[in-house]
Coordinates of C-alpha atoms in Angstrom, one line a residue:
M1 CA 58.7 -62.1 -14.7
G2 CA 58.1 -64.8 -17.2
G3 CA 54.9 -66.8 -17.7
S4 CA 51.9 -67.0 -19.9
E5 CA 49.6 -64.2 -20.8
P6 CA 46.5 -66.3 -19.6
M7 CA 47.9 -66.8 -16.2
A8 CA 48.7 -63.0 -16.0
L9 CA 45.0 -62.5 -16.6
A10 CA 44.0 -65.1 -13.9
L11 CA 46.4 -63.3 -11.4
A12 CA 44.5 -60.1 -12.1
E13 CA 41.2 -61.8 -11.5
A14 CA 42.5 -63.2 -8.2
E15 CA 43.8 -59.8 -7.0
A16 CA 40.4 -58.2 -7.7
V17 CA 38.6 -60.4 -5.1
R18 CA 41.4 -60.4 -2.5
A19 CA 39.2 -58.8 0.1
T20 CA 36.0 -60.9 -0.3
T21 CA 36.9 -64.6 -0.4
S22 CA 38.7 -65.4 2.9
P23 CA 38.9 -67.9 4.5
N24 CA 38.8 -69.4 1.0
P25 CA 41.7 -68.7 -1.3
W26 CA 41.4 -65.8 -3.8
V27 CA 41.7 -67.6 -7.0
G28 CA 41.5 -66.5 -10.7
A29 CA 40.8 -68.7 -13.7
V30 CA 40.8 -68.2 -17.4
V31 CA 39.4 -70.4 -20.2
W32 CA 41.6 -70.0 -23.2
G33 CA 40.0 -71.4 -26.3
P34 CA 41.7 -72.7 -29.4
E35 CA 41.1 -69.5 -31.2
G36 CA 42.3 -67.4 -28.4
E37 CA 38.8 -66.6 -26.9
V38 CA 38.8 -65.9 -23.3
S39 CA 36.4 -66.4 -20.4
R40 CA 37.5 -65.2 -16.9
G41 CA 36.4 -66.1 -13.4
A42 CA 37.3 -65.5 -9.9
T43 CA 36.4 -67.0 -6.5
S44 CA 33.1 -65.8 -5.0
P45 CA 32.6 -65.0 -1.4
P46 CA 32.3 -68.1 0.9
G47 CA 29.4 -70.3 -0.3
G48 CA 29.6 -69.1 -3.8
P49 CA 31.2 -70.9 -6.9
H50 CA 34.9 -71.1 -7.2
A51 CA 37.0 -69.4 -9.9
E52 CA 37.0 -72.4 -12.2
V53 CA 33.2 -72.8 -12.2
V54 CA 32.7 -69.1 -12.9
A55 CA 35.0 -69.2 -15.8
L56 CA 33.6 -72.4 -17.2
E57 CA 30.0 -71.2 -17.0
K58 CA 30.9 -68.0 -18.9
A59 CA 32.6 -70.1 -21.5
G60 CA 29.9 -72.6 -22.1
E61 CA 30.5 -74.9 -25.1
A62 CA 33.6 -72.9 -25.9
A63 CA 35.3 -74.6 -23.0
R64 CA 35.2 -78.0 -24.9
G65 CA 38.9 -78.7 -26.0
A66 CA 40.1 -75.5 -24.4
T67 CA 42.9 -74.9 -21.9
L68 CA 42.0 -73.8 -18.3
Y69 CA 44.6 -71.6 -16.5
V70 CA 44.0 -71.3 -12.8
T71 CA 46.3 -69.8 -10.2
L72 CA 45.6 -72.6 -7.5
E73 CA 45.2 -76.3 -7.9
P74 CA 41.5 -77.1 -8.4
C75 CA 39.7 -78.8 -5.4
S76 CA 38.6 -82.3 -5.7
H77 CA 36.4 -82.6 -2.4
F78 CA 32.9 -81.5 -1.4
G79 CA 32.8 -78.5 0.8
R80 CA 30.3 -75.6 0.5
T81 CA 30.4 -76.3 -3.2
G82 CA 31.1 -79.4 -5.3
P83 CA 34.6 -80.4 -6.5
C84 CA 35.9 -78.1 -9.2
T85 CA 37.6 -81.1 -10.8
E86 CA 34.3 -82.6 -11.7
A87 CA 33.1 -79.3 -13.3
I88 CA 36.4 -79.2 -15.3
I89 CA 36.0 -82.8 -16.6
K90 CA 32.4 -82.3 -17.4
A91 CA 33.1 -79.2 -19.4
G92 CA 35.4 -81.0 -21.8
I93 CA 38.6 -79.0 -20.9
A94 CA 41.6 -80.7 -22.6
R95 CA 44.5 -79.1 -20.7
V96 CA 44.8 -77.4 -17.3
V97 CA 47.7 -75.1 -16.3
V98 CA 48.1 -74.5 -12.5
G99 CA 50.1 -71.8 -10.8
V100 CA 50.8 -73.7 -7.6
E101 CA 49.6 -76.9 -5.8
D102 CA 47.3 -76.4 -2.9
P103 CA 48.8 -77.4 0.5
D104 CA 45.4 -77.8 2.0
P105 CA 45.4 -81.4 3.3
L106 CA 41.9 -81.8 1.6
V107 CA 43.6 -81.2 -1.8
A108 CA 47.4 -81.6 -1.7
G109 CA 47.8 -82.9 -5.2
S110 CA 44.5 -84.9 -5.3
G111 CA 42.9 -82.3 -7.7
I112 CA 45.8 -82.7 -10.2
R113 CA 45.7 -86.5 -9.9
A114 CA 42.0 -86.5 -10.5
L115 CA 42.4 -84.4 -13.7
R116 CA 45.2 -86.6 -14.9
D117 CA 43.3 -89.7 -14.2
A118 CA 40.5 -88.3 -16.5
G119 CA 42.9 -88.0 -19.4
I120 CA 43.3 -84.2 -19.0
A121 CA 47.0 -82.9 -19.5
V122 CA 48.2 -80.8 -16.4
E123 CA 51.1 -78.5 -16.2
V124 CA 52.1 -76.9 -12.9
G125 CA 54.2 -73.8 -12.1
D126 CA 53.2 -71.1 -14.5
R127 CA 54.1 -67.7 -13.0
E128 CA 54.6 -69.7 -9.7
G129 CA 56.6 -66.9 -8.0
E130 CA 53.8 -64.4 -8.6
V131 CA 51.1 -66.7 -7.5
R132 CA 52.9 -67.6 -4.3
E133 CA 53.3 -64.0 -3.5
L134 CA 49.7 -63.2 -4.1
L135 CA 48.5 -66.3 -2.1
A136 CA 51.2 -66.0 0.6
A137 CA 48.7 -65.7 3.4
Y138 CA 46.6 -68.6 2.4
L139 CA 49.6 -70.9 1.7
K140 CA 51.1 -70.2 5.1
H141 CA 47.9 -70.8 6.9
R142 CA 47.2 -74.1 5.2
R143 CA 50.8 -75.3 5.9
T144 CA 51.1 -74.1 9.5
G145 CA 47.6 -73.4 10.8
C146 CA 48.9 -69.8 11.7
P147 CA 48.2 -66.5 9.9
W148 CA 50.5 -64.5 7.8
V149 CA 51.7 -61.6 10.0
V150 CA 52.1 -58.2 8.6
L151 CA 53.6 -55.5 10.8
K152 CA 52.5 -52.0 9.7
L153 CA 54.4 -48.9 11.0
A154 CA 54.2 -45.2 10.2
V155 CA 57.4 -43.5 10.9
T156 CA 59.5 -40.3 10.5
L157 CA 62.7 -40.5 8.6
D158 CA 64.5 -40.9 11.9
G159 CA 62.4 -43.9 12.9
R160 CA 59.9 -42.3 15.3
I161 CA 56.3 -43.3 15.6
A162 CA 55.2 -40.6 18.1
A163 CA 56.2 -37.3 19.6
P164 CA 57.3 -37.2 23.3
D165 CA 53.7 -36.2 24.4
G166 CA 52.4 -39.3 22.6
S167 CA 50.8 -37.6 19.7
S168 CA 51.1 -39.4 16.3
K169 CA 48.4 -38.0 14.1
W170 CA 49.4 -37.6 11.5
I171 CA 52.9 -38.6 10.6
T172 CA 52.1 -39.6 7.1
G173 CA 49.8 -38.1 4.4
P174 CA 46.3 -39.2 3.1
E175 CA 47.7 -41.4 0.4
A176 CA 49.7 -43.5 2.8
R177 CA 46.7 -43.7 5.2
Q178 CA 44.5 -44.9 2.5
D179 CA 46.9 -47.5 1.6
A180 CA 47.0 -48.6 5.1
H181 CA 43.2 -49.0 5.0
R182 CA 43.8 -51.1 1.8
L183 CA 45.9 -53.3 4.0
R184 CA 43.2 -53.6 6.7
A185 CA 40.7 -54.5 4.0
I186 CA 42.7 -57.5 2.9
S187 CA 43.4 -58.7 6.4
D188 CA 41.2 -61.0 8.5
A189 CA 42.2 -59.5 11.9
L190 CA 43.8 -56.3 13.2
L191 CA 45.8 -56.4 16.4
V192 CA 47.0 -53.7 18.8
G193 CA 48.0 -53.7 22.4
A194 CA 45.9 -52.4 25.2
G195 CA 48.3 -49.5 25.7
T196 CA 47.5 -48.2 22.1
V197 CA 43.8 -48.5 23.0
R198 CA 44.2 -46.5 26.0
A199 CA 46.4 -43.8 24.3
D200 CA 44.8 -43.5 20.9
D201 CA 41.3 -45.0 21.2
P202 CA 41.4 -46.4 17.7
E203 CA 38.3 -48.0 15.9
L204 CA 40.3 -50.4 13.9
T205 CA 37.9 -50.5 11.1
V206 CA 38.2 -50.0 7.2
R207 CA 37.0 -46.5 6.6
F208 CA 38.0 -45.6 3.0
S209 CA 35.5 -46.8 0.5
Q210 CA 38.1 -46.8 -2.2
S211 CA 40.5 -49.0 -0.4
L212 CA 39.6 -52.1 -2.3
P213 CA 36.6 -53.3 -4.2
G214 CA 34.1 -55.1 -2.0
A215 CA 36.0 -54.4 1.2
T216 CA 33.1 -52.5 2.8
G217 CA 30.3 -53.3 0.6
E218 CA 30.2 -50.4 -1.9
V219 CA 30.5 -52.8 -4.8
P220 CA 27.0 -54.1 -5.7
G221 CA 26.7 -57.7 -4.7
A222 CA 29.8 -57.6 -2.5
P223 CA 29.4 -58.3 1.2
G224 CA 30.6 -55.8 3.7
R225 CA 33.4 -57.1 5.6
Q226 CA 35.3 -55.7 8.6
P227 CA 38.4 -57.5 10.1
L228 CA 38.3 -59.0 13.5
R229 CA 39.5 -56.6 16.1
V230 CA 42.1 -58.1 18.5
V231 CA 43.6 -56.4 21.6
L232 CA 46.5 -57.8 23.6
G233 CA 45.2 -57.2 27.2
K234 CA 42.0 -55.8 28.4
V235 CA 39.9 -53.3 26.5
P236 CA 39.1 -50.2 28.7
P237 CA 35.4 -49.5 29.2
G238 CA 33.9 -47.3 26.5
A239 CA 36.7 -47.9 24.1
R240 CA 35.8 -47.5 20.4
V241 CA 37.5 -50.7 19.5
A242 CA 34.8 -52.7 21.4
P243 CA 33.6 -55.3 20.8
A244 CA 37.1 -56.9 20.3
L245 CA 38.6 -60.1 21.1
E246 CA 40.8 -59.8 24.2
M247 CA 43.9 -62.1 24.1
G248 CA 47.0 -62.7 26.2
G249 CA 49.9 -65.2 26.9
E250 CA 52.6 -66.2 24.4
L251 CA 52.3 -64.7 20.9
S252 CA 52.8 -68.2 19.4
G253 CA 49.6 -69.3 21.1
V254 CA 47.8 -66.3 20.0
L255 CA 48.7 -66.9 16.5
R256 CA 47.6 -70.5 16.7
E257 CA 44.2 -69.4 18.2
L258 CA 43.6 -66.9 15.5
G259 CA 44.6 -69.3 12.8
G260 CA 42.0 -71.8 14.2
R261 CA 39.4 -69.1 13.9
G262 CA 40.1 -68.7 10.1
V263 CA 42.4 -65.8 10.3
L264 CA 44.7 -66.0 7.2
Q265 CA 46.3 -62.7 7.5
L266 CA 46.9 -60.7 10.7
L267 CA 47.8 -57.0 10.6
V268 CA 49.6 -55.9 13.6
E269 CA 49.4 -52.1 14.1
G270 CA 51.1 -51.4 17.4
G271 CA 52.2 -49.9 19.6
A272 CA 56.0 -50.0 19.9
S273 CA 56.0 -52.7 22.7
V274 CA 53.8 -55.0 20.7
A275 CA 55.7 -54.4 17.5
H276 CA 59.0 -55.3 19.3
R277 CA 57.5 -58.5 20.6
F278 CA 56.4 -59.6 17.3
H279 CA 59.7 -58.6 15.7
A280 CA 62.1 -60.0 18.4
E281 CA 60.3 -63.3 18.4
G282 CA 60.7 -63.7 14.6
L283 CA 56.9 -63.8 14.0
V284 CA 56.6 -61.1 11.3
D285 CA 56.3 -62.3 7.7
R286 CA 56.2 -58.8 6.2
Y287 CA 57.0 -55.3 7.4
V288 CA 55.1 -52.5 5.7
I289 CA 56.6 -49.2 6.6
Y290 CA 55.2 -45.9 5.7
C291 CA 58.1 -43.3 5.9
A292 CA 57.3 -39.7 6.0
P293 CA 59.9 -36.9 4.9
A294 CA 59.8 -35.6 8.5
L295 CA 62.3 -35.6 11.5
M296 CA 61.6 -35.7 15.2
G297 CA 65.1 -34.6 15.7
G298 CA 65.8 -36.0 19.2
D299 CA 66.0 -39.1 21.3
D300 CA 62.9 -38.4 23.5
A301 CA 60.4 -39.3 20.9
R302 CA 58.9 -42.9 20.6
P303 CA 60.9 -45.3 18.5
M304 CA 59.5 -48.0 16.2
F305 CA 60.3 -50.7 18.6
S306 CA 60.4 -50.5 22.5
G307 CA 62.6 -53.1 23.9
A308 CA 66.1 -54.5 23.6
G309 CA 67.7 -54.5 20.2
A310 CA 70.7 -56.2 18.6
P311 CA 73.6 -56.1 21.0
T312 CA 76.2 -56.1 18.3
M313 CA 76.4 -55.7 14.5
A314 CA 76.6 -59.5 14.2
D315 CA 73.1 -59.8 15.6
L316 CA 71.7 -57.1 13.3
W317 CA 68.3 -58.1 11.8
R318 CA 68.7 -58.0 8.1
G319 CA 65.9 -58.3 5.5
R320 CA 65.3 -57.8 1.8
F321 CA 63.3 -55.0 0.0
V322 CA 60.2 -56.4 -1.5
S323 CA 59.1 -53.1 -2.8
V324 CA 59.7 -49.4 -2.3
G325 CA 57.3 -46.9 -3.8
R326 CA 56.0 -43.3 -3.4
L327 CA 52.6 -42.5 -1.9
G328 CA 52.0 -38.8 -2.1
E329 CA 55.0 -37.2 -0.2
D330 CA 55.7 -40.6 1.6
L331 CA 57.5 -43.8 1.0
R332 CA 56.0 -47.2 1.3
I333 CA 58.7 -49.8 2.1
E334 CA 57.9 -53.4 2.3
L335 CA 60.4 -55.7 3.8
A336 CA 60.7 -59.5 4.3
A337 CA 63.1 -61.5 6.3
V338 CA 66.1 -63.1 4.5
C339 CA 65.5 -66.8 4.5

């Protein structure tokens, strides 16, 4: 995709802190000096400095007359930290290049206006598609108040998630399972149904230390962070998932409550009935399917979805492939609904 090299560096900075900044956005910034010198920064965990401030402090006097590239519009309000716009103006930055505007009502263009009012040139839209993809969970949450919903499934090639006896460990190999823990690491909450808790007794924790830097505290100075565990229904006594948030009712209400709790990304992990509910109600933003080169070979094994499907071809759900890649012997398929 097209776009500037400095914004590509800023995107890399943002990606590196994806697991540590929520509910703040994961943002990257680059100070690009007149002679090509570079200072980079990324958003710190909540309470710490934002990406722009980190990059400006590293640049020091080199920031004067330089261009600042930042993936998300700088904030112009007081929160846990001061306004980034004030730091940018004070540093003497001459030009700011922004990936996307911030839909947060506290910002929503006010940061760009503050910079322009101070005589700083501002451009918006550099690598916009890539920035929107990286910040999809944050952007949706700020627009709607609800989390970005990712449905994760591990399936055989014939679309089965468990054998007739209920066993499902392990359909996929270690590389796919590690990637699933990376998904957990960048999610704010994990959700399963009470039936899955009774059948599998999952812990719903991030357990692979290499899943993502900072996800479980292995990186010096990075806080350990485990996602909120959510169960639709009652948690049986002695379940390993406890303590967990027990929820019920309409899924739309569940999502609104989780969004109010600061959940930007929700990872739905099953089982088949829960997966079907989210799918049938059109609540899934992304499907991540780990497909093993294996076949159950019959109609008595458990399917991906448990519930009524499309009655005719005209009602078939169709999406688009976001990515398809190989993880060990398995495939990782990411799907999005066709808008």
